[in-house]
PDB file of C-alpha atoms in Angstrom:
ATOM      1  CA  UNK A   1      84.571 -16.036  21.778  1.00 49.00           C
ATOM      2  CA  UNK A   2      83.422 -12.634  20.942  1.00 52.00           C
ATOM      3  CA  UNK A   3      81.480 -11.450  18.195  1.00 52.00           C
ATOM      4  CA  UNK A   4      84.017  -8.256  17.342  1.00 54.00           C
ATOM      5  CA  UNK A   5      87.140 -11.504  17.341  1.00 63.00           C
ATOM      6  CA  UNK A   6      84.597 -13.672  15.035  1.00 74.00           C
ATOM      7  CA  UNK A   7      83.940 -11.136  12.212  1.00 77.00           C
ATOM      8  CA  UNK A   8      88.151 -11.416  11.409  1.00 81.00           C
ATOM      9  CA  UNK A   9      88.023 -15.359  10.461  1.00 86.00           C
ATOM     10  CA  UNK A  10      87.253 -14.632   6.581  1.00 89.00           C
ATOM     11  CA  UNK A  11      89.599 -17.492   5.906  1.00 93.00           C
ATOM     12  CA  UNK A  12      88.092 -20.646   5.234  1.00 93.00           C
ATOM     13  CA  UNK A  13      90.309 -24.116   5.102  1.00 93.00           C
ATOM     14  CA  UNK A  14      91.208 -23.756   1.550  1.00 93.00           C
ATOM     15  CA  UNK A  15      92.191 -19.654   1.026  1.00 94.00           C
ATOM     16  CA  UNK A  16      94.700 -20.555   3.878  1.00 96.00           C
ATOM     17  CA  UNK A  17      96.064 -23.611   1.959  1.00 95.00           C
ATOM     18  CA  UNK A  18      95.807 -21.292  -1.198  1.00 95.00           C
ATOM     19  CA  UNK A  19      98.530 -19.047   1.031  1.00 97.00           C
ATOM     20  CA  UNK A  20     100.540 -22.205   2.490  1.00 97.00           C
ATOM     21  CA  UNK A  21     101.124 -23.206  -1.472  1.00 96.00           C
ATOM     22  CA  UNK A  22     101.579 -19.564  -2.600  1.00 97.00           C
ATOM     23  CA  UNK A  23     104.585 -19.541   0.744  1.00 97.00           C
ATOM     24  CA  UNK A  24     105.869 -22.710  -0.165  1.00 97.00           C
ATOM     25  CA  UNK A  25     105.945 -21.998  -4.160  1.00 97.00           C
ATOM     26  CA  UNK A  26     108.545 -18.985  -3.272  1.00 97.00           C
ATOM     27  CA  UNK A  27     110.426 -21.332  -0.785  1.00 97.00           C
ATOM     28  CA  UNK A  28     110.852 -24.119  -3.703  1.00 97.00           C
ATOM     29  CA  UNK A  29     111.896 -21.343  -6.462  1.00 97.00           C
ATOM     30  CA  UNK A  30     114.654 -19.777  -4.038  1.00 96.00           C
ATOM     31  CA  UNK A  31     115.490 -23.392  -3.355  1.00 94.00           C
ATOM     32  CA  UNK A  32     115.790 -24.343  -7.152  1.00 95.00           C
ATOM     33  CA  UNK A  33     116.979 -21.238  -9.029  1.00 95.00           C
ATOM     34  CA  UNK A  34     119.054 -19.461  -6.215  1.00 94.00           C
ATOM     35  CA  UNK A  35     122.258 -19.564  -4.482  1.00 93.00           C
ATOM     36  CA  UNK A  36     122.681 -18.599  -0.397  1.00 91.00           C
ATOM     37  CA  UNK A  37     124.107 -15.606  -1.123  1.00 93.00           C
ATOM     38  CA  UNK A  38     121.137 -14.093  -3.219  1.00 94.00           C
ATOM     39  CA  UNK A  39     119.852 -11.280  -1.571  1.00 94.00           C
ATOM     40  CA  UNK A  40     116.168 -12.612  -1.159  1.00 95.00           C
ATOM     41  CA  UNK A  41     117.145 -16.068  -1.112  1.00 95.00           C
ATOM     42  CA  UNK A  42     116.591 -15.994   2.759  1.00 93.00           C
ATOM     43  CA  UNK A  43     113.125 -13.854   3.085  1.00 94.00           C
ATOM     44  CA  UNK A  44     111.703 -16.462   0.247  1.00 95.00           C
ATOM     45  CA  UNK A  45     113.667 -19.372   2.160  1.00 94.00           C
ATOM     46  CA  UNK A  46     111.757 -18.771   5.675  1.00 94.00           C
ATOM     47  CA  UNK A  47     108.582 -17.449   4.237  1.00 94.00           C
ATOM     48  CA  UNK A  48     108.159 -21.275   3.229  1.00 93.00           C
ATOM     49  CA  UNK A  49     107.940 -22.535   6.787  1.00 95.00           C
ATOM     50  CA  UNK A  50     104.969 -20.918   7.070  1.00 97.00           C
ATOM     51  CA  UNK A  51     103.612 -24.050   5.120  1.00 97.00           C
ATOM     52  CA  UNK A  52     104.913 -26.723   6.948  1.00 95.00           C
ATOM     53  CA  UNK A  53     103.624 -25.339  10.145  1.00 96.00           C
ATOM     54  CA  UNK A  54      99.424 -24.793   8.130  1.00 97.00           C
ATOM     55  CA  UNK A  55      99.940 -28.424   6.828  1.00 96.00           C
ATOM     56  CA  UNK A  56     101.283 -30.554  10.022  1.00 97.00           C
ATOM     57  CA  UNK A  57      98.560 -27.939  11.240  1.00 97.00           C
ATOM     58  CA  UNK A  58      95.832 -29.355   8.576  1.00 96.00           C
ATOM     59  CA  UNK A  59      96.644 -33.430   8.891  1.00 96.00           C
ATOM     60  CA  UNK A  60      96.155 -32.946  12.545  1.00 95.00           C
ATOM     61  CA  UNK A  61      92.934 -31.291  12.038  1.00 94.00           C
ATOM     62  CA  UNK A  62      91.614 -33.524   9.210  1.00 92.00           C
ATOM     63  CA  UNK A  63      92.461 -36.686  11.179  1.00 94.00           C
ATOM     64  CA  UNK A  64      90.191 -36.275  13.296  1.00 90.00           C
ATOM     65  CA  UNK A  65      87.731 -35.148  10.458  1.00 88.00           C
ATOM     66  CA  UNK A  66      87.749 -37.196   7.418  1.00 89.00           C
ATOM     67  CA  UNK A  67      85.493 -39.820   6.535  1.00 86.00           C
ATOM     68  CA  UNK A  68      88.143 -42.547   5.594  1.00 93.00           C
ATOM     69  CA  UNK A  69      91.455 -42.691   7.777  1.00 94.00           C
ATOM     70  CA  UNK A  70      92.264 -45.304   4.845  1.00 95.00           C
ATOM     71  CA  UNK A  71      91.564 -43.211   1.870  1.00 95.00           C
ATOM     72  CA  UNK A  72      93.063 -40.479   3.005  1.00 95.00           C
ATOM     73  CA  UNK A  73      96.444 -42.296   3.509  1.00 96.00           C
ATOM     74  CA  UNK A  74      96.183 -44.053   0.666  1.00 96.00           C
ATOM     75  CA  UNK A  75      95.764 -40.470  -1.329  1.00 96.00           C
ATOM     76  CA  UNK A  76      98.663 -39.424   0.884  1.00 97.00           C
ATOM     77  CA  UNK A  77     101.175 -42.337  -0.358  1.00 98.00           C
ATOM     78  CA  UNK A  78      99.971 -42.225  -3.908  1.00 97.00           C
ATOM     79  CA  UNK A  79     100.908 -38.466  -4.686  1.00 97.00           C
ATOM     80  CA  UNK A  80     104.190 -39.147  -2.168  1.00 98.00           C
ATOM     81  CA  UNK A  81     105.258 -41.515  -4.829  1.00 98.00           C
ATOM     82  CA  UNK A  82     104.167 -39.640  -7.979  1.00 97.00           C
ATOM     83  CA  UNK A  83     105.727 -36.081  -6.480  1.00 98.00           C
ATOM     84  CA  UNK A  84     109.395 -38.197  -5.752  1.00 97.00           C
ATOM     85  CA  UNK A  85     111.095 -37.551  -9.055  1.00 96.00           C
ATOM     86  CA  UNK A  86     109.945 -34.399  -9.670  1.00 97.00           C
ATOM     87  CA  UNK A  87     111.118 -33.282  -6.228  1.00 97.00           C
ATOM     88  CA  UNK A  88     114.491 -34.587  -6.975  1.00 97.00           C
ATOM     89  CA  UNK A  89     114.547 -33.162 -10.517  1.00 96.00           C
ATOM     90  CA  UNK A  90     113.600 -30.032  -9.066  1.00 96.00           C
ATOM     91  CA  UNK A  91     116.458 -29.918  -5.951  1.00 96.00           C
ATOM     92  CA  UNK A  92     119.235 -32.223  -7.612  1.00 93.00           C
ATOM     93  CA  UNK A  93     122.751 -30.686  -8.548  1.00 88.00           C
ATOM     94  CA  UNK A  94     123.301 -31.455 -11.680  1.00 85.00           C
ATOM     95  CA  UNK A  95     121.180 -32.457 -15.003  1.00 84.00           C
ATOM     96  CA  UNK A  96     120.688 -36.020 -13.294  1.00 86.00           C
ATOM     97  CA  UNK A  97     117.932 -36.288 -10.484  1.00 86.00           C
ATOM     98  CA  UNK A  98     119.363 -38.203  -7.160  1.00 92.00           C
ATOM     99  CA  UNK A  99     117.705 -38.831  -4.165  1.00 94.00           C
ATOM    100  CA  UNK A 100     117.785 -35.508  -2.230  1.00 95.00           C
ATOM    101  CA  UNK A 101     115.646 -36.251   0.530  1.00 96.00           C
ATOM    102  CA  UNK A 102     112.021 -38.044   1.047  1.00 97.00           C
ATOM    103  CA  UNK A 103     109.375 -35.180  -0.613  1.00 97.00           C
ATOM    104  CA  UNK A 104     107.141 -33.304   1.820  1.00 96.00           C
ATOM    105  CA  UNK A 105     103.906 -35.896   1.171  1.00 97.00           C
ATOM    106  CA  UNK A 106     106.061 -38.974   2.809  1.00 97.00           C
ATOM    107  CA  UNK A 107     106.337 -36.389   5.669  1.00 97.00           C
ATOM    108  CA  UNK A 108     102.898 -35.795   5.727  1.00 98.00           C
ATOM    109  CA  UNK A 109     102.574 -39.752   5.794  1.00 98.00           C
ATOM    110  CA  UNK A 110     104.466 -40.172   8.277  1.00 98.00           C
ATOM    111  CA  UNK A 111     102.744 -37.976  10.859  1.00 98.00           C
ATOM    112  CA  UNK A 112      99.567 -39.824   9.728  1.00 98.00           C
ATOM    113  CA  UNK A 113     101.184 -42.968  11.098  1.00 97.00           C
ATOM    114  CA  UNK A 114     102.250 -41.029  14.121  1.00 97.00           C
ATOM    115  CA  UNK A 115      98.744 -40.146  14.429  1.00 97.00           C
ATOM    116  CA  UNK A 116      97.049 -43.324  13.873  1.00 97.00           C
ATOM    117  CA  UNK A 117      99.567 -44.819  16.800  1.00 97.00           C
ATOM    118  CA  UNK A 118      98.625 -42.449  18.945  1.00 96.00           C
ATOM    119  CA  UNK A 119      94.979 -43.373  18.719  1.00 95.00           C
ATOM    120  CA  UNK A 120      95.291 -46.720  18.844  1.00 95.00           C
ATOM    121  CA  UNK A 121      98.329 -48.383  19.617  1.00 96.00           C
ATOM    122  CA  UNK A 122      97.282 -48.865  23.774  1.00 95.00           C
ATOM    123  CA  UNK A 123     100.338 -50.423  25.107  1.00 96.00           C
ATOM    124  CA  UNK A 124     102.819 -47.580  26.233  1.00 95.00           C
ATOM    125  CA  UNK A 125     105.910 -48.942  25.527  1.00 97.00           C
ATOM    126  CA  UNK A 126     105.039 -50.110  21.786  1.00 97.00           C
ATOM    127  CA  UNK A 127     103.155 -46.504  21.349  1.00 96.00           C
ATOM    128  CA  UNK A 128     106.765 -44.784  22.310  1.00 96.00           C
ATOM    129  CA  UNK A 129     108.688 -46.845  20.452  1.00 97.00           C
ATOM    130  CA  UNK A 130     106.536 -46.839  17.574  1.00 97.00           C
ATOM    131  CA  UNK A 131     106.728 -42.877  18.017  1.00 97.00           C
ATOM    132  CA  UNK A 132     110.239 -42.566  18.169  1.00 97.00           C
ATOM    133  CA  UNK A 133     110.920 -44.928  14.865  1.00 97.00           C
ATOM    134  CA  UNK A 134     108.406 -42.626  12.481  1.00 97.00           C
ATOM    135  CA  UNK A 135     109.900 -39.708  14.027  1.00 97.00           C
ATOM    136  CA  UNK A 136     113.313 -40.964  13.634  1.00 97.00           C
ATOM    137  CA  UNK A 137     112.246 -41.678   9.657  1.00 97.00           C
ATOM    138  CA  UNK A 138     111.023 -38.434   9.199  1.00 97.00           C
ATOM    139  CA  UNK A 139     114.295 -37.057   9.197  1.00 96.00           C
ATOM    140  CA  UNK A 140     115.212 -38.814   5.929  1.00 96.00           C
ATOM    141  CA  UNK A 141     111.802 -36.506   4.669  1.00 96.00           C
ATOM    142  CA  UNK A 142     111.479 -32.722   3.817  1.00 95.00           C
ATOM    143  CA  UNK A 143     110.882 -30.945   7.358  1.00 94.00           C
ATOM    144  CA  UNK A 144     112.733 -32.980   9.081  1.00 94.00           C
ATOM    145  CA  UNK A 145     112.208 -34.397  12.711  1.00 96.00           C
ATOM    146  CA  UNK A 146     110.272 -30.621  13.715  1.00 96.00           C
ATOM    147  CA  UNK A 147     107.276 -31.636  11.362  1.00 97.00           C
ATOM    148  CA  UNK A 148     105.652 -35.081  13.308  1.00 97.00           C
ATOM    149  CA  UNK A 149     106.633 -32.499  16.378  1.00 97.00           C
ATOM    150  CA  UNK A 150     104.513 -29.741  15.470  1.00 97.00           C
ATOM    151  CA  UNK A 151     101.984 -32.214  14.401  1.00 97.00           C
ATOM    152  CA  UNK A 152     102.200 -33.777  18.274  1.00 97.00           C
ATOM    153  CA  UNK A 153     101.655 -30.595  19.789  1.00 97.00           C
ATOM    154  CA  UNK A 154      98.491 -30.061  17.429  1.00 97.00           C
ATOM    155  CA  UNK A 155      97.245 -33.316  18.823  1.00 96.00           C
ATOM    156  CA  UNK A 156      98.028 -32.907  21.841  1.00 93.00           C
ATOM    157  CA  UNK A 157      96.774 -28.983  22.098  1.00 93.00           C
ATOM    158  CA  UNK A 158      93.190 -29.782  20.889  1.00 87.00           C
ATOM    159  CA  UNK A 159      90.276 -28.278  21.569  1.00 82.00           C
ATOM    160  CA  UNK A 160      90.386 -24.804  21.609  1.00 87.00           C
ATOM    161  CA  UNK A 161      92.084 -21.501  20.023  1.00 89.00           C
ATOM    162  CA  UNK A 162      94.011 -20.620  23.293  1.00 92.00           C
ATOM    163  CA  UNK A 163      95.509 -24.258  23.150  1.00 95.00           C
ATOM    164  CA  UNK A 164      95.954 -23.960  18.695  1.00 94.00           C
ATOM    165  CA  UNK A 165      97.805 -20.632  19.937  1.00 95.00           C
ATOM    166  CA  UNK A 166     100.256 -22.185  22.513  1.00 96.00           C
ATOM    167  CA  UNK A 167     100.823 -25.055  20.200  1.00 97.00           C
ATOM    168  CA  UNK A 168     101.976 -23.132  17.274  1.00 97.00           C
ATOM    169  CA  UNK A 169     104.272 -20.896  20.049  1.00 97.00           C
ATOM    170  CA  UNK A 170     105.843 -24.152  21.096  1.00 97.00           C
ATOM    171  CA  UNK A 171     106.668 -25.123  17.260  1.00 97.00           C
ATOM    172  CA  UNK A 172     107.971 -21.548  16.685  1.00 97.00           C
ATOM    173  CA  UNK A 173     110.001 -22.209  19.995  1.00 97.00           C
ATOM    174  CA  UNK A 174     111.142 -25.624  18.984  1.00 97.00           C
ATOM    175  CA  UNK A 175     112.018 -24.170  15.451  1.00 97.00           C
ATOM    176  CA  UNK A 176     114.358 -21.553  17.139  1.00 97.00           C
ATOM    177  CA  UNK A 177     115.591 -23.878  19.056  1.00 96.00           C
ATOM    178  CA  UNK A 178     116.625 -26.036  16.236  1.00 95.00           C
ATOM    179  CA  UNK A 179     117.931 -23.333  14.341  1.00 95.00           C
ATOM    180  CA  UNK A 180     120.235 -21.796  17.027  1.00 96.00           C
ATOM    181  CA  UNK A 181     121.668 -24.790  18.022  1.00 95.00           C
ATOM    182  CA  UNK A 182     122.462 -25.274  14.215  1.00 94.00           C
ATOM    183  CA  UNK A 183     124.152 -22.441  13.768  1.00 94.00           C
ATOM    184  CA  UNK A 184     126.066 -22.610  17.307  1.00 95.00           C
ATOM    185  CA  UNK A 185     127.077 -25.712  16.463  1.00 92.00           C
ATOM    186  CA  UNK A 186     128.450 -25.148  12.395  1.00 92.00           C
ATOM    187  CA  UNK A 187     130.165 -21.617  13.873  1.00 92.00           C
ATOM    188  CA  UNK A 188     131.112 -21.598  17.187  1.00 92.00           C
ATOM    189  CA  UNK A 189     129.328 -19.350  20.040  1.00 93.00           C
ATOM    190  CA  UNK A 190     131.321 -15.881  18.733  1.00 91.00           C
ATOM    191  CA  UNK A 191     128.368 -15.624  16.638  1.00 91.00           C
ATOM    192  CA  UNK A 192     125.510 -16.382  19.031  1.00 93.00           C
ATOM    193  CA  UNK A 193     123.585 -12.540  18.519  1.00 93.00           C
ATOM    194  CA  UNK A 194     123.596 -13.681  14.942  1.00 94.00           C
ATOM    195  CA  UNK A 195     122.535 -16.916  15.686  1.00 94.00           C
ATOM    196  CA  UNK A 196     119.379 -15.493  18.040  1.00 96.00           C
ATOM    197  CA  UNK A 197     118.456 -13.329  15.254  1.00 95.00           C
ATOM    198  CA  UNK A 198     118.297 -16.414  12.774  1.00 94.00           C
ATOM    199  CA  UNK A 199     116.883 -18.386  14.837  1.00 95.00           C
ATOM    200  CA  UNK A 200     113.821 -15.301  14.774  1.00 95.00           C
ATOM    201  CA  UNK A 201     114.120 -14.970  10.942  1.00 95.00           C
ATOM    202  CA  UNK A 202     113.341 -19.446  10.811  1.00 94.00           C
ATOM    203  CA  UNK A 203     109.951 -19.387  13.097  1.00 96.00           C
ATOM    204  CA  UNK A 204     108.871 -15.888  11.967  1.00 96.00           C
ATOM    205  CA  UNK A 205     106.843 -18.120   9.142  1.00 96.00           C
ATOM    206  CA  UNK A 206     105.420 -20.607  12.127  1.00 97.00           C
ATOM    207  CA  UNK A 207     104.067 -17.785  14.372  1.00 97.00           C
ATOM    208  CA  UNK A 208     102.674 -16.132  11.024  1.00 97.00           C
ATOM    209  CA  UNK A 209     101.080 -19.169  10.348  1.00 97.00           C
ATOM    210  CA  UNK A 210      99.861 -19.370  14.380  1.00 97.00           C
ATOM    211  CA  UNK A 211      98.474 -15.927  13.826  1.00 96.00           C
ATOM    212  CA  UNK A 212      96.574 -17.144  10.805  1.00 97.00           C
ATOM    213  CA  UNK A 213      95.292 -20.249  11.940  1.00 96.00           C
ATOM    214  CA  UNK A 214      94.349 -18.691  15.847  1.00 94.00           C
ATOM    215  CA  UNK A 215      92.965 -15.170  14.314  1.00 93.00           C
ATOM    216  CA  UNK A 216      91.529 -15.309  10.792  1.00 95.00           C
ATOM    217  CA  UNK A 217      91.114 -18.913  10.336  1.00 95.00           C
ATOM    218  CA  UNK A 218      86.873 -19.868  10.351  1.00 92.00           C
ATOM    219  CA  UNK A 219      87.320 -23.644  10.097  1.00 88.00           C
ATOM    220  CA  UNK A 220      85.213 -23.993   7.298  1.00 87.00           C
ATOM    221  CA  UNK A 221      85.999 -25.146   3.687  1.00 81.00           C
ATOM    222  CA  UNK A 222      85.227 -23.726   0.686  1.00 74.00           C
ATOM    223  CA  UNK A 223      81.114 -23.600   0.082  1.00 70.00           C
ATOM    224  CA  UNK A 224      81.562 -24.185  -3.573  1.00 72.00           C
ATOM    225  CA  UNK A 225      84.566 -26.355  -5.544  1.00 70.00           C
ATOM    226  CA  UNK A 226      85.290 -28.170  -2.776  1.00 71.00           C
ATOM    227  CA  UNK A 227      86.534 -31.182  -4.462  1.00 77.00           C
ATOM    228  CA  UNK A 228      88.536 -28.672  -6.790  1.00 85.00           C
ATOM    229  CA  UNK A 229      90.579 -27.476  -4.438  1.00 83.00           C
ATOM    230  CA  UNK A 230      90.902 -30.909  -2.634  1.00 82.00           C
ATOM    231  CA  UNK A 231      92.024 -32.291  -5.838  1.00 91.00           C
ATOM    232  CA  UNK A 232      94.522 -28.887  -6.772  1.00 93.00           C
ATOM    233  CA  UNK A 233      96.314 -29.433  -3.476  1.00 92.00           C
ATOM    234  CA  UNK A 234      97.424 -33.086  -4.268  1.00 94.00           C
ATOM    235  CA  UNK A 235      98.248 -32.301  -8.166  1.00 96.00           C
ATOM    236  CA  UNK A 236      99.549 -28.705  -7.685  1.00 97.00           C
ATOM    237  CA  UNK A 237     102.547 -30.032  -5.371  1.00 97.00           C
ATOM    238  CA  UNK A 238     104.454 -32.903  -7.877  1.00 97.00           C
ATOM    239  CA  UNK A 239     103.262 -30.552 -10.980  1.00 98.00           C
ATOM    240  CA  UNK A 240     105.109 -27.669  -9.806  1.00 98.00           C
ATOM    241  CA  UNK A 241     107.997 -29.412  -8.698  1.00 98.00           C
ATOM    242  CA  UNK A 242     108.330 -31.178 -12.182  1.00 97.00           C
ATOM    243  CA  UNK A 243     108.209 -27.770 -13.910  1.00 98.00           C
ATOM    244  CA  UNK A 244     110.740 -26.085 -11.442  1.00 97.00           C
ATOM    245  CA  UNK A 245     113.517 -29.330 -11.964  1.00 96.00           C
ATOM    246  CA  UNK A 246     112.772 -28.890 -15.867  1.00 96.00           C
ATOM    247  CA  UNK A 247     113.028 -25.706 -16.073  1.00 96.00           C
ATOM    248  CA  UNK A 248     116.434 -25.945 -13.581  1.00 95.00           C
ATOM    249  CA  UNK A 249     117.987 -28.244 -15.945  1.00 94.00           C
ATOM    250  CA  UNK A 250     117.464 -26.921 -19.238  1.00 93.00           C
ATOM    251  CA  UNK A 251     119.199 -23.472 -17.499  1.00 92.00           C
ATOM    252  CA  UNK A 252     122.666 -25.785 -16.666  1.00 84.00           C
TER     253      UNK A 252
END
């Protein structure tokens, strides 16, 4: 690592969660107050996945680095359950909430478990199986299936930037992937060119995030307020959700 590549990481841990929530924030309000065919409903729509990608990202990372695996799960179920109504307030049709969808901390829960089994469930049958059922529940959750993915690549691409960088490129891969194969299958293969370019458009937020994380990111926290922002991350997410589904329903 060179000196001249080291003096652009003047992003600590928290400014680039500060940007994930600032992404995700526009992804919720084009999600809650717009239709498809708004004209920036798409560029606020994929700038959000630049979030998902930083947090499966961040649980990877702070697995490894947090003083209580416990806690931190615990912390992780606790604000899945308080953010649940809000996040179906907020993406409900209609003034009643329903179940839309498992909120984006069960996700994040999830992958913990997918973590924790990878570390120490030692039989390899049980470990794959065990694997395949969170994954398979995480596609009842926000993100889908591609989050506990991205979150295995982080795992398994450990150690290094070069590896951070070719884990994020196989997300953004996976992502297009997804995405083509979505829009192949809902339209047919006449529209495959606009399919490719999609498919670009979904994972442009994943490599920005790859970028980010491989480039500018020091791997430091915050030197002051650190339990402030630890604390803002958990309560930001249900308390912006609540005040996006009020706000929808008083507009119907």
């Amino acid at each position: 690592m060179t000196h001249d590549s080291e003096k652009y990481r003047i992003l600590n841990r928290d400014m680039v969660k500060l940007l994930a929530i600032a992404t995700m924030t526009l992804n919720h309000f084009a999600g809650c107050f717009w239709e498809p065919s708004h004209p920036w409903y798409d560029t606020f729509l994929y700038i959000g996945y630049f979030t998902a990608a930083v947090m499966c990202y961040f649980l990877a990372e702070g697995y490894h680095y947090t003083h209580s695996k416990t806690r931190y799960a615990e912390r992780l179920l606790v604000f899945a359950l308080l953010s649940q109504i809000p996040f179906d307030l907020a993406f409900s049709h209609g003034k009643r909430p329903k179940f839309v969808r498992g909120n984006m901390l069960f996700t994040l829960l999830i992958c913990f478990g997918l973590l924790v089994c990878m570390e120490y469930v030692r039989d390899r049958t049980l470990r794959i199986l065990t694997m395949f059922v969170l994954i398979f529940a995480a596609s009842y959750s926000d993100w889908g299936i591609l989050a506990p993915l991205f979150v295995i690549f982080f795992e398994k691409l450990r150690g290094s930037r070069r590896k951070t960088a070719g884990a994020f490129l196989q997300a953004a891969v996976l992502d297009w992937g997804a995405c083509f194969s979505s829009e192949i299958y809902y339209h047919g293969w006449g529209i495959a060119g606009n399919a490719v370019i999609t498919g670009i458009k979904d994972c442009a937020g994943i490599l920005a995030a790859g970028i980010v994380i491989t480039f500018l990111y020091n791997g430091k926290s915050a030197e002051k307020s650190h339990a402030f922002y630890k604390w803002f991350f958990y309560i930001f997410y249900p308390l912006h959700l609540l005040i996006f589904g009020i706000i929808r329903v008083s507009l119907l």
